[in-house]
mmCIF file of C-alpha atoms in Angstrom:
data_model
loop_
_atom_site.group_PDB
_atom_site.id
_atom_site.type_symbol
_atom_site.label_atom_id
_atom_site.label_comp_id
_atom_site.label_asym_id
_atom_site.label_seq_id
_atom_site.Cartn_x
_atom_site.Cartn_y
_atom_site.Cartn_z
ATOM 1 C CA UNK A 1 100.402 115.830 -45.213
ATOM 2 C CA UNK A 2 102.952 118.631 -45.811
ATOM 3 C CA UNK A 3 103.291 120.077 -49.266
ATOM 4 C CA UNK A 4 105.896 118.161 -51.287
ATOM 5 C CA UNK A 5 109.149 119.970 -51.993
ATOM 6 C CA UNK A 6 109.631 121.771 -55.265
ATOM 7 C CA UNK A 7 111.078 119.143 -57.554
ATOM 8 C CA UNK A 8 110.946 121.089 -60.814
ATOM 9 C CA UNK A 9 113.748 120.137 -63.154
ATOM 10 C CA UNK A 10 116.467 122.603 -64.162
ATOM 11 C CA UNK A 11 116.494 123.697 -67.791
ATOM 12 C CA UNK A 12 118.108 121.052 -70.006
ATOM 13 C CA UNK A 13 121.670 121.650 -71.046
ATOM 14 C CA UNK A 14 122.274 122.715 -74.633
ATOM 15 C CA UNK A 15 122.783 119.781 -76.951
ATOM 16 C CA UNK A 16 121.209 117.266 -74.546
ATOM 17 C CA UNK A 17 117.863 115.597 -74.785
ATOM 18 C CA UNK A 18 115.499 117.073 -72.179
ATOM 19 C CA UNK A 19 115.145 114.868 -69.098
ATOM 20 C CA UNK A 20 111.680 113.544 -68.333
ATOM 21 C CA UNK A 21 110.231 112.291 -65.091
ATOM 22 C CA UNK A 22 108.734 109.169 -66.632
ATOM 23 C CA UNK A 23 105.174 107.933 -66.102
ATOM 24 C CA UNK A 24 102.994 109.282 -63.325
ATOM 25 C CA UNK A 25 103.608 107.809 -59.899
ATOM 26 C CA UNK A 26 101.011 107.446 -57.174
ATOM 27 C CA UNK A 27 101.379 106.099 -53.652
ATOM 28 C CA UNK A 28 99.670 102.775 -54.339
ATOM 29 C CA UNK A 29 102.013 101.956 -57.223
ATOM 30 C CA UNK A 30 105.034 102.890 -55.131
ATOM 31 C CA UNK A 31 103.887 100.648 -52.276
ATOM 32 C CA UNK A 32 103.082 97.730 -54.603
ATOM 33 C CA UNK A 33 106.534 97.942 -56.184
ATOM 34 C CA UNK A 34 108.249 98.147 -52.795
ATOM 35 C CA UNK A 35 106.408 95.015 -51.676
ATOM 36 C CA UNK A 36 107.310 93.114 -54.827
ATOM 37 C CA UNK A 37 110.979 94.045 -54.565
ATOM 38 C CA UNK A 38 111.169 93.326 -50.821
ATOM 39 C CA UNK A 39 109.437 89.986 -51.205
ATOM 40 C CA UNK A 40 111.869 88.794 -53.853
ATOM 41 C CA UNK A 41 115.110 90.474 -52.822
ATOM 42 C CA UNK A 42 114.662 91.474 -49.199
ATOM 43 C CA UNK A 43 114.274 94.899 -47.691
ATOM 44 C CA UNK A 44 118.034 95.514 -47.637
ATOM 45 C CA UNK A 45 118.039 95.724 -51.428
ATOM 46 C CA UNK A 46 115.671 98.683 -51.475
ATOM 47 C CA UNK A 47 117.222 102.032 -52.301
ATOM 48 C CA UNK A 48 115.701 105.079 -53.943
ATOM 49 C CA UNK A 49 117.394 104.698 -57.337
ATOM 50 C CA UNK A 50 116.776 100.947 -57.875
ATOM 51 C CA UNK A 51 113.157 101.456 -56.874
ATOM 52 C CA UNK A 52 112.855 104.340 -59.332
ATOM 53 C CA UNK A 53 114.338 102.185 -62.097
ATOM 54 C CA UNK A 54 111.868 99.418 -61.353
ATOM 55 C CA UNK A 55 109.038 101.932 -61.548
ATOM 56 C CA UNK A 56 110.441 103.533 -64.693
ATOM 57 C CA UNK A 57 110.415 107.009 -63.144
ATOM 58 C CA UNK A 58 112.883 109.643 -62.035
ATOM 59 C CA UNK A 59 114.034 109.271 -58.391
ATOM 60 C CA UNK A 60 112.702 112.809 -57.898
ATOM 61 C CA UNK A 61 109.134 111.512 -58.043
ATOM 62 C CA UNK A 62 109.701 109.180 -55.105
ATOM 63 C CA UNK A 63 110.661 112.188 -52.991
ATOM 64 C CA UNK A 64 107.075 113.390 -53.348
ATOM 65 C CA UNK A 65 106.152 110.624 -50.911
ATOM 66 C CA UNK A 66 109.237 110.052 -48.751
ATOM 67 C CA UNK A 67 112.222 112.185 -47.796
ATOM 68 C CA UNK A 68 114.834 109.417 -47.706
ATOM 69 C CA UNK A 69 115.436 105.670 -47.700
ATOM 70 C CA UNK A 70 114.479 105.254 -44.042
ATOM 71 C CA UNK A 71 111.110 106.890 -44.637
ATOM 72 C CA UNK A 72 110.589 104.691 -47.680
ATOM 73 C CA UNK A 73 111.274 101.523 -45.681
ATOM 74 C CA UNK A 74 109.104 102.744 -42.806
ATOM 75 C CA UNK A 75 106.277 103.324 -45.277
ATOM 76 C CA UNK A 76 106.755 99.792 -46.589
ATOM 77 C CA UNK A 77 106.754 98.113 -43.172
ATOM 78 C CA UNK A 78 103.600 99.966 -42.174
ATOM 79 C CA UNK A 79 101.858 99.004 -45.406
ATOM 80 C CA UNK A 80 102.868 95.362 -44.900
ATOM 81 C CA UNK A 81 100.732 95.405 -41.761
ATOM 82 C CA UNK A 82 97.710 96.668 -43.698
ATOM 83 C CA UNK A 83 96.660 93.213 -44.877
ATOM 84 C CA UNK A 84 97.467 91.563 -41.540
ATOM 85 C CA UNK A 85 95.946 93.945 -39.001
ATOM 86 C CA UNK A 86 94.694 91.812 -36.104
ATOM 87 C CA UNK A 87 91.177 91.804 -34.727
ATOM 88 C CA UNK A 88 91.511 93.813 -31.525
ATOM 89 C CA UNK A 89 87.951 93.289 -30.315
ATOM 90 C CA UNK A 90 88.720 90.330 -28.030
ATOM 91 C CA UNK A 91 87.530 90.838 -24.478
ATOM 92 C CA UNK A 92 90.719 89.631 -22.777
ATOM 93 C CA UNK A 93 94.011 91.476 -22.977
ATOM 94 C CA UNK A 94 95.796 88.133 -23.295
ATOM 95 C CA UNK A 95 93.925 87.228 -26.480
ATOM 96 C CA UNK A 96 94.513 90.671 -27.997
ATOM 97 C CA UNK A 97 98.264 90.357 -27.412
ATOM 98 C CA UNK A 98 98.280 86.857 -28.916
ATOM 99 C CA UNK A 99 96.508 88.140 -32.007
ATOM 100 C CA UNK A 100 98.978 90.999 -32.350
ATOM 101 C CA UNK A 101 101.944 88.648 -31.994
ATOM 102 C CA UNK A 102 100.537 86.231 -34.578
ATOM 103 C CA UNK A 103 99.666 89.006 -37.037
ATOM 104 C CA UNK A 104 103.072 90.667 -36.814
ATOM 105 C CA UNK A 105 104.935 87.403 -37.326
ATOM 106 C CA UNK A 106 102.790 86.399 -40.290
ATOM 107 C CA UNK A 107 103.079 89.827 -41.893
ATOM 108 C CA UNK A 108 106.838 90.251 -41.748
ATOM 109 C CA UNK A 109 107.991 86.688 -42.432
ATOM 110 C CA UNK A 110 107.044 87.242 -46.057
ATOM 111 C CA UNK A 111 109.458 90.182 -46.417
ATOM 112 C CA UNK A 112 113.072 89.351 -45.484
ATOM 113 C CA UNK A 113 114.803 92.011 -43.428
ATOM 114 C CA UNK A 114 111.642 93.889 -42.476
ATOM 115 C CA UNK A 115 111.587 92.693 -38.859
ATOM 116 C CA UNK A 116 115.267 93.532 -38.376
ATOM 117 C CA UNK A 117 114.653 97.009 -39.814
ATOM 118 C CA UNK A 118 111.811 97.652 -37.366
ATOM 119 C CA UNK A 119 113.850 96.372 -34.410
ATOM 120 C CA UNK A 120 116.785 98.593 -35.334
ATOM 121 C CA UNK A 121 114.507 101.635 -35.132
ATOM 122 C CA UNK A 122 112.188 100.501 -32.347
ATOM 123 C CA UNK A 123 113.172 103.414 -30.100
ATOM 124 C CA UNK A 124 112.214 105.990 -32.731
ATOM 125 C CA UNK A 125 109.042 108.051 -32.544
ATOM 126 C CA UNK A 126 106.262 106.368 -34.523
ATOM 127 C CA UNK A 127 104.110 108.437 -36.848
ATOM 128 C CA UNK A 128 102.739 105.692 -39.079
ATOM 129 C CA UNK A 129 99.060 104.777 -38.750
ATOM 130 C CA UNK A 130 99.155 100.991 -38.408
ATOM 131 C CA UNK A 131 102.283 100.867 -36.264
ATOM 132 C CA UNK A 132 100.731 103.505 -33.990
ATOM 133 C CA UNK A 133 97.476 101.557 -33.739
ATOM 134 C CA UNK A 134 99.333 98.359 -32.821
ATOM 135 C CA UNK A 135 101.495 100.176 -30.283
ATOM 136 C CA UNK A 136 98.460 101.792 -28.630
ATOM 137 C CA UNK A 137 96.645 98.447 -28.504
ATOM 138 C CA UNK A 138 99.650 96.863 -26.798
ATOM 139 C CA UNK A 139 99.806 99.629 -24.185
ATOM 140 C CA UNK A 140 96.043 99.315 -23.579
ATOM 141 C CA UNK A 141 96.506 95.593 -22.948
ATOM 142 C CA UNK A 142 99.389 96.259 -20.570
ATOM 143 C CA UNK A 143 97.328 98.762 -18.585
ATOM 144 C CA UNK A 144 94.436 96.307 -18.414
ATOM 145 C CA UNK A 145 96.847 93.656 -17.155
ATOM 146 C CA UNK A 146 97.827 95.971 -14.318
ATOM 147 C CA UNK A 147 101.227 97.258 -15.431
ATOM 148 C CA UNK A 148 102.389 100.774 -14.668
ATOM 149 C CA UNK A 149 103.325 103.131 -17.489
ATOM 150 C CA UNK A 150 107.038 102.458 -16.914
ATOM 151 C CA UNK A 151 106.511 98.695 -16.753
ATOM 152 C CA UNK A 152 104.476 98.908 -19.950
ATOM 153 C CA UNK A 153 107.299 100.676 -21.761
ATOM 154 C CA UNK A 154 109.791 98.066 -20.593
ATOM 155 C CA UNK A 155 107.457 95.240 -21.572
ATOM 156 C CA UNK A 156 106.982 96.742 -25.036
ATOM 157 C CA UNK A 157 110.731 96.436 -25.588
ATOM 158 C CA UNK A 158 110.639 92.777 -24.516
ATOM 159 C CA UNK A 159 107.547 92.108 -26.616
ATOM 160 C CA UNK A 160 109.137 93.677 -29.700
ATOM 161 C CA UNK A 161 112.445 91.845 -29.306
ATOM 162 C CA UNK A 162 110.795 88.454 -28.799
ATOM 163 C CA UNK A 163 108.124 88.682 -31.502
ATOM 164 C CA UNK A 164 110.202 90.407 -34.168
ATOM 165 C CA UNK A 165 113.261 88.401 -33.158
ATOM 166 C CA UNK A 166 111.282 85.262 -33.952
ATOM 167 C CA UNK A 167 110.832 86.548 -37.496
ATOM 168 C CA UNK A 168 114.560 87.228 -37.865
ATOM 169 C CA UNK A 169 115.329 83.666 -36.734
ATOM 170 C CA UNK A 170 112.696 82.315 -39.132
ATOM 171 C CA UNK A 171 114.518 83.996 -42.015
ATOM 172 C CA UNK A 172 117.693 82.083 -41.138
ATOM 173 C CA UNK A 173 115.692 78.845 -41.295
ATOM 174 C CA UNK A 174 114.756 79.606 -44.852
ATOM 175 C CA UNK A 175 118.326 80.465 -45.879
ATOM 176 C CA UNK A 176 120.402 77.799 -44.123
ATOM 177 C CA UNK A 177 118.230 74.689 -44.025
ATOM 178 C CA UNK A 178 121.151 72.268 -44.287
ATOM 179 C CA UNK A 179 123.232 73.975 -41.624
ATOM 180 C CA UNK A 180 120.659 74.346 -38.854
ATOM 181 C CA UNK A 181 121.866 73.522 -35.336
ATOM 182 C CA UNK A 182 118.386 72.234 -34.440
ATOM 183 C CA UNK A 183 115.349 70.833 -36.176
ATOM 184 C CA UNK A 184 112.967 73.245 -37.849
ATOM 185 C CA UNK A 185 109.973 71.928 -35.898
ATOM 186 C CA UNK A 186 111.794 72.639 -32.617
ATOM 187 C CA UNK A 187 112.359 76.256 -33.624
ATOM 188 C CA UNK A 188 108.767 76.654 -34.795
ATOM 189 C CA UNK A 189 107.485 75.206 -31.497
ATOM 190 C CA UNK A 190 109.631 77.709 -29.626
ATOM 191 C CA UNK A 191 107.899 80.515 -31.505
ATOM 192 C CA UNK A 192 104.569 79.287 -30.199
ATOM 193 C CA UNK A 193 105.841 79.105 -26.622
ATOM 194 C CA UNK A 194 107.320 82.591 -26.719
ATOM 195 C CA UNK A 195 103.871 84.204 -26.585
ATOM 196 C CA UNK A 196 102.990 82.110 -23.524
ATOM 197 C CA UNK A 197 106.219 83.183 -21.832
ATOM 198 C CA UNK A 198 105.482 86.830 -22.563
ATOM 199 C CA UNK A 199 101.997 86.583 -21.090
ATOM 200 C CA UNK A 200 103.341 84.813 -17.992
ATOM 201 C CA UNK A 201 105.939 87.558 -17.535
ATOM 202 C CA UNK A 202 103.278 90.266 -17.806
ATOM 203 C CA UNK A 203 101.084 88.504 -15.255
ATOM 204 C CA UNK A 204 103.923 87.997 -12.783
ATOM 205 C CA UNK A 205 105.073 91.607 -13.153
ATOM 206 C CA UNK A 206 101.558 92.908 -12.535
ATOM 207 C CA UNK A 207 101.089 90.587 -9.543
ATOM 208 C CA UNK A 208 104.382 91.718 -8.007
ATOM 209 C CA UNK A 209 103.346 95.335 -8.409
ATOM 210 C CA UNK A 210 100.008 94.697 -6.697
ATOM 211 C CA UNK A 211 101.706 92.955 -3.768
ATOM 212 C CA UNK A 212 104.208 95.761 -3.303
ATOM 213 C CA UNK A 213 101.491 98.412 -3.664
#
């Protein structure tokens, strides 16, 4: 981890009470507070200063751990996965992908806006440990299924849009119960079928490639 920037405070102005940084801040307390705030108010409500106020510290201390709001939210979304990391030891690639899909949906449904945030930055380079592990596991499954590297990249986009998109739709169920255009159980059933459709698409793509090869 790179050395944090120099965040020493300037000398206090004459006649003013010296500014303090507040209580000590460690990474675990930052993450716990981010989760609490995101769970109750959604990820869109998280900004550096409100988070600092909730922690009772100077915003400068948060910059020891993240450089900006995007990094703070990326840290949060990766930590959300920590308690929901799927078991990737299944022998079949199909079962591993099902477990990933289930784990991701369960993890992010608890934190409004988190799935939309990840989707909006899905083309960015990943440098977070759990997101990287999930991504690598997905690519391993695609290779085992018989997809080429290019097909795997395309399928990752589809996989992300479908699985995370399900979470975004689920959030609207919670907010607009009385105005839904369809029954909740219909929408929930569609979530379950989406994984089957993804697996069928992967199989058909791999089969087409084998025939043409």
